CSV table of C-alpha atoms in Angstrom, one decimal:
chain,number,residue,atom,x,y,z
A,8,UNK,CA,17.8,11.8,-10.1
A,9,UNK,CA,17.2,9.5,-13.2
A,10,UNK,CA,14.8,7.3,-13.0
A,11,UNK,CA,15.6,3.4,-12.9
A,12,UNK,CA,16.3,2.2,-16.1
A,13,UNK,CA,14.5,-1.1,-17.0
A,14,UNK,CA,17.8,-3.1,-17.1
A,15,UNK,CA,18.1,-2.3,-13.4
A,16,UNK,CA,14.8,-3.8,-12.4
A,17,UNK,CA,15.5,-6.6,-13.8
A,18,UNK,CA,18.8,-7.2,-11.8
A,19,UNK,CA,17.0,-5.7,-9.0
A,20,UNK,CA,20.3,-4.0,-7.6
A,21,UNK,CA,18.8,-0.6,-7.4
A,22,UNK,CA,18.4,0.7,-4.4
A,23,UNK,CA,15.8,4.2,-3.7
A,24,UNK,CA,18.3,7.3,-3.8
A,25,UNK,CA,18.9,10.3,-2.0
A,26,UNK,CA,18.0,13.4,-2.9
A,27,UNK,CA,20.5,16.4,-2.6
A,28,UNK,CA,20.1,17.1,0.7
A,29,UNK,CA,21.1,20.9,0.8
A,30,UNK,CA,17.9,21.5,-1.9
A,31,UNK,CA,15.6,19.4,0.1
A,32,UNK,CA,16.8,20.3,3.5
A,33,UNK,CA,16.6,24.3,2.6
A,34,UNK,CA,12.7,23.4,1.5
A,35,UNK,CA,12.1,21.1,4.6
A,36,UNK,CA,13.0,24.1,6.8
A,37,UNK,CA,10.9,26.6,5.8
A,38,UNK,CA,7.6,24.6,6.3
A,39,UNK,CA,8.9,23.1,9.4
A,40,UNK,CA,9.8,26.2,11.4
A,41,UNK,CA,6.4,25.9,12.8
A,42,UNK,CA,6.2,22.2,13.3
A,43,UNK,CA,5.2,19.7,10.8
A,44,UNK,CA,3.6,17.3,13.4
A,45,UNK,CA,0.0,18.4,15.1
A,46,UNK,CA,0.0,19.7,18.8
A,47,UNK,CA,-1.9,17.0,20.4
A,48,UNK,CA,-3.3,17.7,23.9
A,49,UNK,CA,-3.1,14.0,26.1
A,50,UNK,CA,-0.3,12.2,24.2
A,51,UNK,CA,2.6,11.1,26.3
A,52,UNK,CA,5.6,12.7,27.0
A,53,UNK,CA,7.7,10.5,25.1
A,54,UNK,CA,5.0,10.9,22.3
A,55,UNK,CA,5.7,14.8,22.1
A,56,UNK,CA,9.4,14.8,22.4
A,57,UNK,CA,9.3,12.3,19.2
A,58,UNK,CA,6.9,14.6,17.7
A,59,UNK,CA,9.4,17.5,18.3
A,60,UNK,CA,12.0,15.0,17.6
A,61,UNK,CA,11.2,14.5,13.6
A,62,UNK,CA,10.0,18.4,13.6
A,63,UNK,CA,13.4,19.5,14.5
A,64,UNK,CA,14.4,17.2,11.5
A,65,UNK,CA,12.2,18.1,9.2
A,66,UNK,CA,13.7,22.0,9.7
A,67,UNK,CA,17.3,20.2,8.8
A,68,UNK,CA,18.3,20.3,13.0
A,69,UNK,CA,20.7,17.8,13.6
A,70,UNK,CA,19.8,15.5,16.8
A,71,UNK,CA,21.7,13.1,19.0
A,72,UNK,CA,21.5,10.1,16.5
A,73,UNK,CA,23.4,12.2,13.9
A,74,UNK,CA,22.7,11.6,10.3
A,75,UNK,CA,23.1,8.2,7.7
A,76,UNK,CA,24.9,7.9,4.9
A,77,UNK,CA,22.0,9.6,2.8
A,78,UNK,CA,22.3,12.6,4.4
A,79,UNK,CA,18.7,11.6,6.1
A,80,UNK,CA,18.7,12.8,9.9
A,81,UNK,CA,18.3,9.8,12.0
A,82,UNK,CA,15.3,10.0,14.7
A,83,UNK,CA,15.3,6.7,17.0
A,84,UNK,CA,11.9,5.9,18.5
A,85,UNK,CA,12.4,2.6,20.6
A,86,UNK,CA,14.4,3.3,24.2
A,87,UNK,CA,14.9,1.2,27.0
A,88,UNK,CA,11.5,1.7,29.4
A,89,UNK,CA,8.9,3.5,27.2
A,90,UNK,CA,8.5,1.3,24.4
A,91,UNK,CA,4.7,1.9,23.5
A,92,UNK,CA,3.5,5.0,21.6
A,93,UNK,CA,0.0,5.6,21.6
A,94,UNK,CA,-1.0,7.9,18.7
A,95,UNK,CA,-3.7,10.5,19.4
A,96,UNK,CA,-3.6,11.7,15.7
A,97,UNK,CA,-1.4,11.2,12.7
A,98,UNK,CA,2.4,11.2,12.9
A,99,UNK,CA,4.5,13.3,10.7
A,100,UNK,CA,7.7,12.7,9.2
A,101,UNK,CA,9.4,15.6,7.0
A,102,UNK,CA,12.0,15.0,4.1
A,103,UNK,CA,15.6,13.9,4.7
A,104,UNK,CA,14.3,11.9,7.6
A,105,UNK,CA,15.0,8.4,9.3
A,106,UNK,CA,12.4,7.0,11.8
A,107,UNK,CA,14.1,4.5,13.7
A,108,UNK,CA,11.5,2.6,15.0
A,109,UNK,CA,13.2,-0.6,16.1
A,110,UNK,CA,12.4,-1.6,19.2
A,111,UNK,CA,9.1,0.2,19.8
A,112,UNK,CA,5.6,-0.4,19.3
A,113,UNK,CA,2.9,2.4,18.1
A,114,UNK,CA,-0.8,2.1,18.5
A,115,UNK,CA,-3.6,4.2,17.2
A,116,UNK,CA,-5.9,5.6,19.6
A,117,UNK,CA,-7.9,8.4,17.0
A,118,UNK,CA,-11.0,10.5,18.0
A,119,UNK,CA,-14.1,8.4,16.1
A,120,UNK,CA,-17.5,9.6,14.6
A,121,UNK,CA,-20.2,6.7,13.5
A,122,UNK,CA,-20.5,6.7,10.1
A,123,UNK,CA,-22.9,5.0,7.5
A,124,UNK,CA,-21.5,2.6,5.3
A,125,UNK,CA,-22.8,0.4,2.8
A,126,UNK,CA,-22.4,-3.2,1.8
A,127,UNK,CA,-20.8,-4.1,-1.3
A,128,UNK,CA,-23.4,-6.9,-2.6
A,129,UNK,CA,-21.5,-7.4,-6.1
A,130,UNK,CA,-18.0,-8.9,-5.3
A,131,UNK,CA,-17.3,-11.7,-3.4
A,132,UNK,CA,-16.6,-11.8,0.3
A,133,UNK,CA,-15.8,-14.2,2.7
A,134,UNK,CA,-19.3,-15.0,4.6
A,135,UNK,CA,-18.5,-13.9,8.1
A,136,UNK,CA,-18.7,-12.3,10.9
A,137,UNK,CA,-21.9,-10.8,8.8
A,138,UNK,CA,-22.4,-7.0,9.4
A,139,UNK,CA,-26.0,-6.6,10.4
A,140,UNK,CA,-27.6,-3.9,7.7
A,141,UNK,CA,-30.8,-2.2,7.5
A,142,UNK,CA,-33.3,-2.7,4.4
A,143,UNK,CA,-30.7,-0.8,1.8
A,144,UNK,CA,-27.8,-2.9,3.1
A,145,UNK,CA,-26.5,0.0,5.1
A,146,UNK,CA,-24.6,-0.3,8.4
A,147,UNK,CA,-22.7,2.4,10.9
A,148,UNK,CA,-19.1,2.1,11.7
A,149,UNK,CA,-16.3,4.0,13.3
A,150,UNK,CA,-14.3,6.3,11.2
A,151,UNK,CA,-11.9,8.8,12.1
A,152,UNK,CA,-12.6,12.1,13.3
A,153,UNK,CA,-10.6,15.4,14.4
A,154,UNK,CA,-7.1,13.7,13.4
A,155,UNK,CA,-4.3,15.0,10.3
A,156,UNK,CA,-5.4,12.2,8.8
A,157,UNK,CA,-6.9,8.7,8.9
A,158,UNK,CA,-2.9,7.2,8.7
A,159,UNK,CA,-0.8,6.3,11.4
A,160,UNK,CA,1.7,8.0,10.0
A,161,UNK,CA,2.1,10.3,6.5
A,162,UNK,CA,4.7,12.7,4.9
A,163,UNK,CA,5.1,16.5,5.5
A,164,UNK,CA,3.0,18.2,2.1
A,165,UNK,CA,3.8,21.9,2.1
A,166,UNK,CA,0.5,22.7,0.9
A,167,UNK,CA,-3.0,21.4,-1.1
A,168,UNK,CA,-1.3,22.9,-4.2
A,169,UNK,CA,1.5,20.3,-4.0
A,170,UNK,CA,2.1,18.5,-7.4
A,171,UNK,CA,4.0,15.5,-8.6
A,172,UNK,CA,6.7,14.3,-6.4
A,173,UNK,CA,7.4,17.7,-4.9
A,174,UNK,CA,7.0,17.2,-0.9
A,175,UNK,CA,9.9,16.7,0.6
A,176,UNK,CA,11.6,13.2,0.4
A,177,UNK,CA,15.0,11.0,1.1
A,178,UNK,CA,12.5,9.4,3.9
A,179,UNK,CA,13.2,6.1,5.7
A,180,UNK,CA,11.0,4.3,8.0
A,181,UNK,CA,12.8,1.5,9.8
A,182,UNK,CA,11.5,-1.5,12.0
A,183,UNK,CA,8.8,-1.1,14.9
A,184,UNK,CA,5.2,-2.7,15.2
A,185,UNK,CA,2.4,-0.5,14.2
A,186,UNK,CA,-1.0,-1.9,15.5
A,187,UNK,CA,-3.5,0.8,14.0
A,188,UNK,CA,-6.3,-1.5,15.9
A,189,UNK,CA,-5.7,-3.3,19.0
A,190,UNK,CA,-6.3,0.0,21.3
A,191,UNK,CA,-9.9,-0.4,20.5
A,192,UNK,CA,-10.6,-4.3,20.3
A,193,UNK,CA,-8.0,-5.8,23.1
A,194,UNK,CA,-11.2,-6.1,25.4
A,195,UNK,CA,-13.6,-7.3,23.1
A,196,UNK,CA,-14.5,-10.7,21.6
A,197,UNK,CA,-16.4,-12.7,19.4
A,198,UNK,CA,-17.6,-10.9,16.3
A,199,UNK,CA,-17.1,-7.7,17.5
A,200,UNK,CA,-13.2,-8.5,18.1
A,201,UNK,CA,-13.3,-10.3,14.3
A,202,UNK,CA,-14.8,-6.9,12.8
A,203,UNK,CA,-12.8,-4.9,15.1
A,204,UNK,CA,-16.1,-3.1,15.2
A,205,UNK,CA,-15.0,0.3,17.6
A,206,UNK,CA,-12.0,0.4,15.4
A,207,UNK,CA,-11.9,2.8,12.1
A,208,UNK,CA,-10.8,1.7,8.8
A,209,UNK,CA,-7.1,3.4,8.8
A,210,UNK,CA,-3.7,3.3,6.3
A,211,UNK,CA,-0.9,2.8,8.9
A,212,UNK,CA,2.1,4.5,6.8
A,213,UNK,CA,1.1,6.7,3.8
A,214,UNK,CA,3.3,8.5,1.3
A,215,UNK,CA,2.2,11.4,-0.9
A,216,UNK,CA,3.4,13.7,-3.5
A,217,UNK,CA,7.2,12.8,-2.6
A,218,UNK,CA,9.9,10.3,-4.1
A,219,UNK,CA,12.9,8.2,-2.5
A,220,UNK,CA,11.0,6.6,0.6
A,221,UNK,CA,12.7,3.0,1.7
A,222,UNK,CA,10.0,1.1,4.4
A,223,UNK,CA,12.4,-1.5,5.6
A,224,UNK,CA,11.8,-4.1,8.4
A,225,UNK,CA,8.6,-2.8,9.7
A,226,UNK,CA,5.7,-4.7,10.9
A,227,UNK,CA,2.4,-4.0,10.9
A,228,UNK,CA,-0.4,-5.9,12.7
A,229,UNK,CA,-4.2,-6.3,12.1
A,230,UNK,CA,-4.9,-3.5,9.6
A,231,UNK,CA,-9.0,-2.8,9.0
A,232,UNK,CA,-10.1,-2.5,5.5
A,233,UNK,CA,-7.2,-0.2,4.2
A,234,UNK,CA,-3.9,-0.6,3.8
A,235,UNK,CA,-0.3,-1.2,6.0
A,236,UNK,CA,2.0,1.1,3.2
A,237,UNK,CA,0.1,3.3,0.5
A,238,UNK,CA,2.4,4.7,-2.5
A,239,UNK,CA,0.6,7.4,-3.6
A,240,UNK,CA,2.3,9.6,-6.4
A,241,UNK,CA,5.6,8.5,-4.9
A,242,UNK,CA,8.9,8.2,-7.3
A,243,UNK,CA,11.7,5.9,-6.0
A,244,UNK,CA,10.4,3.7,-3.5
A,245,UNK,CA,11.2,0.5,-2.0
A,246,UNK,CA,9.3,-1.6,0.9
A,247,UNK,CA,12.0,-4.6,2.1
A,248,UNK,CA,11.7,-7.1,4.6
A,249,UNK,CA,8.7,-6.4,6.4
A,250,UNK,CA,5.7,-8.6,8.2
A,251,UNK,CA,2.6,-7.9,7.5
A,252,UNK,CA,-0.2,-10.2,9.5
A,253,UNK,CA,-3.5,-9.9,9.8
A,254,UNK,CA,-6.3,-8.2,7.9
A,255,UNK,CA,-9.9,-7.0,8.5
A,256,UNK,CA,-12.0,-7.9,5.1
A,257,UNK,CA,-13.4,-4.3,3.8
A,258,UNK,CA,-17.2,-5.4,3.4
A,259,UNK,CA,-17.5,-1.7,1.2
A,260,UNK,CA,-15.8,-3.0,-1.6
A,261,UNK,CA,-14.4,-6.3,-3.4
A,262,UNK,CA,-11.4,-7.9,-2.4
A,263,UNK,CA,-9.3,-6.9,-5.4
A,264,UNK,CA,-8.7,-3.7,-3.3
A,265,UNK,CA,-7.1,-5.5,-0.1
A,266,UNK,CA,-3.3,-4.6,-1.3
A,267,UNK,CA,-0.4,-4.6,1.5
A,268,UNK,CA,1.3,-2.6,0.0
A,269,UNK,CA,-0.5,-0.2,-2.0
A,270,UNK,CA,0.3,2.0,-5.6
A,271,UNK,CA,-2.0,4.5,-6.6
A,272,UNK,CA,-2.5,8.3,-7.5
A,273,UNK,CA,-4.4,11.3,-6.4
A,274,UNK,CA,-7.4,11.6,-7.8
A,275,UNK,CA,-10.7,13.5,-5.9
A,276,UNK,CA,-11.8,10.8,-3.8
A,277,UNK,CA,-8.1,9.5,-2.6
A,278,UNK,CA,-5.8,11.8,-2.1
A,279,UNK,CA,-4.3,12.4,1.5
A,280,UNK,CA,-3.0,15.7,0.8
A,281,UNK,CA,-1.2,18.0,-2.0
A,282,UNK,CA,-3.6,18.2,-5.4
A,283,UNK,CA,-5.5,15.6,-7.0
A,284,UNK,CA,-3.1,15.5,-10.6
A,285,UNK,CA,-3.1,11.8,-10.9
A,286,UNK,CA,0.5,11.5,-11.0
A,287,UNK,CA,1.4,7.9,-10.7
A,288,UNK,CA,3.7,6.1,-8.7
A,289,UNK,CA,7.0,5.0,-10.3
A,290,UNK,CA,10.4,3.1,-10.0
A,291,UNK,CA,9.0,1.1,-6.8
A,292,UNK,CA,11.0,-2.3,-5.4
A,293,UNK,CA,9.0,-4.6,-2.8
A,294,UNK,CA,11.1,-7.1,-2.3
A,295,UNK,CA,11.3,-10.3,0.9
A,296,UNK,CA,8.3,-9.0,2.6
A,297,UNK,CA,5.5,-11.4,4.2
A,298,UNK,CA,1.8,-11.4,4.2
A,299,UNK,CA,-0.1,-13.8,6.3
A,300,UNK,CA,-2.4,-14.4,8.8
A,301,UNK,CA,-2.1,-12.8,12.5
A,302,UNK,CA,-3.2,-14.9,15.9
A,303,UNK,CA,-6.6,-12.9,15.8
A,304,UNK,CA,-6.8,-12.1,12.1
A,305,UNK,CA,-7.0,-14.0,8.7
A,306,UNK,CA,-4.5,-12.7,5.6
A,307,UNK,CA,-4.5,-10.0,3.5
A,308,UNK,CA,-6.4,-10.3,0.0
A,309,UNK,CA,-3.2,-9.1,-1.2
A,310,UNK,CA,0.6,-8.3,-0.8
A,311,UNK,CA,1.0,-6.2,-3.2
A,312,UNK,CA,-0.5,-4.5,-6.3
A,313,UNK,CA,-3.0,-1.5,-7.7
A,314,UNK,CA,-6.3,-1.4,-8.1
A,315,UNK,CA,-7.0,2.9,-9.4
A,316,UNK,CA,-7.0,3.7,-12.8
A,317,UNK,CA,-6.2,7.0,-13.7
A,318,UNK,CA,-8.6,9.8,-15.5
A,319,UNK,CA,-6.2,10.9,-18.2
A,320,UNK,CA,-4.2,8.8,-20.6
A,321,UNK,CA,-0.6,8.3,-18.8
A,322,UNK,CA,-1.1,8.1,-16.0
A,323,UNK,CA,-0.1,4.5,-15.1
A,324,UNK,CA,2.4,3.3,-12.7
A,325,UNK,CA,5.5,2.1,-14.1
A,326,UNK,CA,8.4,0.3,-13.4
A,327,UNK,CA,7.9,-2.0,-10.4
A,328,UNK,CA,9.8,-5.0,-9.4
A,329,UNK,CA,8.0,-7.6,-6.8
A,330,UNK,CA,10.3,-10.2,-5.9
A,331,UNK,CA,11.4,-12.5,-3.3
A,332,UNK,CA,8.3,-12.2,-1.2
A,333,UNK,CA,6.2,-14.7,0.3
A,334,UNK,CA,2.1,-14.7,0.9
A,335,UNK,CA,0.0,-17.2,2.1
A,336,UNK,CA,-3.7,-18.0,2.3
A,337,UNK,CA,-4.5,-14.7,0.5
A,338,UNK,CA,-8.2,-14.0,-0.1
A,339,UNK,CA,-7.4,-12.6,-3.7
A,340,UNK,CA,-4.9,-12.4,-6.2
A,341,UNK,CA,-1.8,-12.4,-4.0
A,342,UNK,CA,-0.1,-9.7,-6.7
A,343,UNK,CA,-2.4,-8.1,-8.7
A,344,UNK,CA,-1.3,-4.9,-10.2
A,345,UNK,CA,-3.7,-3.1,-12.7
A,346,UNK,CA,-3.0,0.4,-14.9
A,347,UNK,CA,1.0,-0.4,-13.7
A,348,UNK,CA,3.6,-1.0,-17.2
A,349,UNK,CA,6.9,-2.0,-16.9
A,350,UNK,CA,6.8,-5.0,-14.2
A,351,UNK,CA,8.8,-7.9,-13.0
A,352,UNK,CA,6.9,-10.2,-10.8
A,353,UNK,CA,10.2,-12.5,-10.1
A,354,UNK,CA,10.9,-15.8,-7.3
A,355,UNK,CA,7.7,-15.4,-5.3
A,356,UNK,CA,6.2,-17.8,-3.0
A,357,UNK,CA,2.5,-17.9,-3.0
A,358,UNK,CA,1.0,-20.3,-0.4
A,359,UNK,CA,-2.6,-21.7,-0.5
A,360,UNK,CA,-4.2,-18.5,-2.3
A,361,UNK,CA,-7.3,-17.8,-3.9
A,362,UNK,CA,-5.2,-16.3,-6.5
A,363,UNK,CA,-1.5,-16.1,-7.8
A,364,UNK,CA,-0.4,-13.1,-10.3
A,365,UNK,CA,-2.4,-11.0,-12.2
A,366,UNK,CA,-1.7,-8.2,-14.2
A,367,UNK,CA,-3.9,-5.8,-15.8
A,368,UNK,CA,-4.4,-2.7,-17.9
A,369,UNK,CA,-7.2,-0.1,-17.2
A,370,UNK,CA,-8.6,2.4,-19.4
A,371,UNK,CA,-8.4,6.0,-18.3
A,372,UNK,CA,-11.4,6.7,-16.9
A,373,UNK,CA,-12.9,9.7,-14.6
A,374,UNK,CA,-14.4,8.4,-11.0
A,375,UNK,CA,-17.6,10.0,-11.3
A,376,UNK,CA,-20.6,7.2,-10.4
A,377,UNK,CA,-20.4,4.9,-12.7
A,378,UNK,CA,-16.9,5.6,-14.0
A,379,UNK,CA,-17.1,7.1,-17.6
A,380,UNK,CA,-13.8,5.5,-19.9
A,381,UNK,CA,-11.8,8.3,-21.3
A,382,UNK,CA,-9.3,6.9,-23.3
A,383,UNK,CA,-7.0,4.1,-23.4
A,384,UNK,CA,-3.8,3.0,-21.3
A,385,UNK,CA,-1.7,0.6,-22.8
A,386,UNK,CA,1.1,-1.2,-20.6
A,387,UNK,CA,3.6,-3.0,-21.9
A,388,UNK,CA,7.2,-4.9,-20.7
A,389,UNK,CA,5.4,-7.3,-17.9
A,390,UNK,CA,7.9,-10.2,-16.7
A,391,UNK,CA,6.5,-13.2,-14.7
A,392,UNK,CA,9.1,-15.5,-13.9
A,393,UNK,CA,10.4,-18.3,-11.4
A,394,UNK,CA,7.0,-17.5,-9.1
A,395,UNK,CA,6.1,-20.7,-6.8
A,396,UNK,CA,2.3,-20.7,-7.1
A,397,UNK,CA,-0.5,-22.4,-5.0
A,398,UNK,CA,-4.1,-22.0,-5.4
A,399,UNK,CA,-6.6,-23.3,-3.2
A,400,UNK,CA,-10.6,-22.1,-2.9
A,401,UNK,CA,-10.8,-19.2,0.0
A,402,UNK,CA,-14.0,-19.2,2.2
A,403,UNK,CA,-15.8,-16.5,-0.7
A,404,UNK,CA,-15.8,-19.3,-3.5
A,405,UNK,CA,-13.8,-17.2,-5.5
A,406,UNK,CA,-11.8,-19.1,-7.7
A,407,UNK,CA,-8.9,-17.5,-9.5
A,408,UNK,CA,-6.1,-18.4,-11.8
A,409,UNK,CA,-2.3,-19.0,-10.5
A,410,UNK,CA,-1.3,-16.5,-13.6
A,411,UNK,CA,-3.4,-14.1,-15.3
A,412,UNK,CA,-2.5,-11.6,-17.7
A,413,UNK,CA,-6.0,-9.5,-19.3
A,414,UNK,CA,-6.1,-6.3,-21.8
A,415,UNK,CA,-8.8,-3.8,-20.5
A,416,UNK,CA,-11.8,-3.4,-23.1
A,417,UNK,CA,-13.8,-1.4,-21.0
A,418,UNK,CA,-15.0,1.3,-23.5
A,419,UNK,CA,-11.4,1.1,-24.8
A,420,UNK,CA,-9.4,-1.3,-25.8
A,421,UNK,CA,-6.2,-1.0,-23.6
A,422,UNK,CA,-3.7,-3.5,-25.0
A,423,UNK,CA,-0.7,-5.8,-22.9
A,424,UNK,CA,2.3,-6.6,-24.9
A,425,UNK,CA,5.8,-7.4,-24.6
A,426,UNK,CA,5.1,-9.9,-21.9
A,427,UNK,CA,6.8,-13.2,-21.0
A,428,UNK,CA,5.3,-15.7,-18.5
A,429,UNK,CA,8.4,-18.7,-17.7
A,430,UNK,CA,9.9,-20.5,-15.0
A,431,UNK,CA,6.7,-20.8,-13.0
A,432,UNK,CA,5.6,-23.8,-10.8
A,433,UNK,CA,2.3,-23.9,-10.1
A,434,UNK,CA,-0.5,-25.9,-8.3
A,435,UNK,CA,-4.2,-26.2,-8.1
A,436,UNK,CA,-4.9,-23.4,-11.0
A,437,UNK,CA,-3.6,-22.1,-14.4
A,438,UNK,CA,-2.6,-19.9,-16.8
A,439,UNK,CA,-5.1,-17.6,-18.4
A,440,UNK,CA,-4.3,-14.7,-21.5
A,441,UNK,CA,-7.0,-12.4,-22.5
A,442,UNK,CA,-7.1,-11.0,-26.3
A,443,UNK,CA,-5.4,-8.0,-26.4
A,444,UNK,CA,-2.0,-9.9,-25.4
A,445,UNK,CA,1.2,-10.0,-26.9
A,446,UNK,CA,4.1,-12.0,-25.9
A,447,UNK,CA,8.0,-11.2,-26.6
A,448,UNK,CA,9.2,-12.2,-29.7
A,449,UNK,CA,11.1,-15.3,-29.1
A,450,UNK,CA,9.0,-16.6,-26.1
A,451,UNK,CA,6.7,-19.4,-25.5
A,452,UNK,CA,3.9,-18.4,-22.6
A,453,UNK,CA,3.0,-21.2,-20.3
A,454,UNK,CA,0.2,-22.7,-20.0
């Protein structure tokens, strides 16, 4: 399929496409005659048959819940009795696939292996609970051990030579809870419940080296340090209508990386499976989703947005439309999308943030330690219009702008043009342009 055109983002109308289904089907059932889900000794029997369940899809069987109007088999999760699902290792969904969630609840319940981890003294955090560190600011945590991967729940990816947006896709998760935490903090209190401190930092739905995924009315409670929905070399995909409540603050890193909903690309130290080509994700809606706060958790430091640069010139996300959602009390910039061209941030609501929208450039650069820039990556055609922004100071003392548009000139100079900043109503911050950016001819920036 095309891709979609910029005229469409801007209407928004566009919705993520099937695929043709014989093609992908045909490629689904080869790699799934043995299973794309793990064997996992202990789960449930309701757990297994929804393993065998989305197997049997991925392989192109036909089940009881027949098939959608995408040609994407439908697997329903939530029943009458057995509404919990308690994951002992990642979930797999294949191409050409509907999860029907609605109804049921998952829960993560991974093996563990302490860890050592070290505190990110350079960017600011909120100041509590503390982590207690030795002399070099280290600390030891859970992370996850002996699972498919440290997600609740990822794509089927053939092989670790899988390039671009070749896995099989036409996937659709729909509705459930997904609680990637609560199975190891419901008994604890304090700032041990506040840190989730026996719980691993874990993605709760990733997508990888595929295209035309919808994530529609899911949501997703008390993530730690990740992210609820990772984008990661995806084309076509669209997150609608979901919740997303409660955050644990990532003390590893700054808050710029707390996204939601997260766009980025394989590269060597962040890709869930398939090769590390830095393809970038493209042609993406999220659209009337909600970030806040849970009832044991504070917010997200963002909705939505991008924070990996890539380590060859084009590779930058492209074509994404934000609109329609709302966020409050975000720790950070409540949309913040770096290395990402082509993007309409359009009729947000953004509540008592630290931060409103901010859009960036980022020059190629490899992710050796330091980063070395490699060239420049230009973006160009950003739209930020009709947003309702407030800013108010978050527990950190950061203090960021309600709209902020800034040229990379890191090493290179990475230039922003073509933008247009109108309609905006904003409260308790401003309006801040870097050099390096152009506005549309014919257009007057706020300020």
């Amino acid at each position: 399929m095309a891709g979609i055109s910029r005229r469409e983002l801007l209407c928004g109308s566009v919705v993520a496409g099937a695929v043709s289904v014989l093609g992908s089907a045909a490629t689904a059932a080869g790699a799934g005659a043995a299973g794309v889900n793990p064997s996992v000794a202990g789960e449930a029997a309701h757990v297994r048959a929804l393993r065998k369940a989305l197997d049997d899809a991925a392989a192109g069987v036909v089940g009881p819940d027949g098939v959608d109007e995408k040609g994407r088999i439908i697997v329903k999760a939530g029943y009458a009795g057995v509404p919990t699902y308690t994951l002992l290792n990642t979930l797999v969904i294949g191409g050409n696939t509907v999860l029907d969630a609605t109804g049921a609840r998952f829960v993560a319940k991974f093996g563990t292996v302490m860890r050592k981890y070290t505190l990110d003294r350079t960017n600011q955090h909120s100041p509590s609970p503390e982590y207690t560190t030795d002399g070099q600011g280290a600390f030891s945590a859970p992370a996850v051990s002996g699972a498919m991967a440290a997600t609740m729940l990822i794509n089927h990816v053939p092989s670790s030579a899988t390039k671009g947006y070749s896995a099989p896709g036409n996937i659709m998760v729909k509705g459930g809870e997904w609680d990637p935490i609560s199975a190891w903090v419901w008994a604890d209190s304090g700032p041990a419940r506040a840190r989730a401190d026996k719980a691993p930092p874990m993605n709760v739905l990733t997508f990888t080296h595929t295209q035309d995924v919808e994530v529609e009315g899911v949501t997703v409670w008390n993530v730690k340090w990740w992210h609820a929905v990772e984008f990661n070399a995806v084309r076509r995909g669209a997150v609608r209508d979901c919740f997303f409540k409660g955050w644990i603050e990532n003390p590893t890193w700054g808050l710029w990386q707390g996204e939601a909903v997260q766009l980025d690309l394989p590269l060597a130290n962040n890709t869930w499976a398939g090769a590390s080509d830095g393809t970038p994700t493209v042609d993406v809606q999220v659209q009337r989703n909600y970030a806040g706060a849970s009832g044991s958790q504070p917010s997200w430091a963002k909705l939505v947005g991008s924070h990996t640069g890539g380590e060859r010139v084009g590779q930058v996300h492209a074509r994404v439309l934000i609109e329609g959602n709302v966020v409050d009390n975000a720790k950070w910039d409540a949309i913040g999308t770096m290395n990402t061209t082509e993007i309409v941030v359009r009729g947000n609501t953004i509540n008592n943030s630290v931060g409103g929208v901010y859009v960036s450039s980022m020059s190629a650069r490899t992710v050796s330690q330091p980063p070395v820039q490699v060239g420049p990556n230009p973006i160009s055609g950003i739209d930020i219009i009709d947003n309702q922004v407030t800013i108010t100071a978050g527990a950190s003392g950061a203090s960021r702008n309600a709209v902020r548009v800034s040229a990379d000139t890191v090493g290179f100079v990475s230039p922003v043009s073509d933008v247009m900043v109108t309609g905006n109503q904003v409260s308790g911050g401003g309006f801040y342009y870097t050099p390096n950016v152009t506005f549309r001819p014919g257009t007057t920036p706020q300020h």
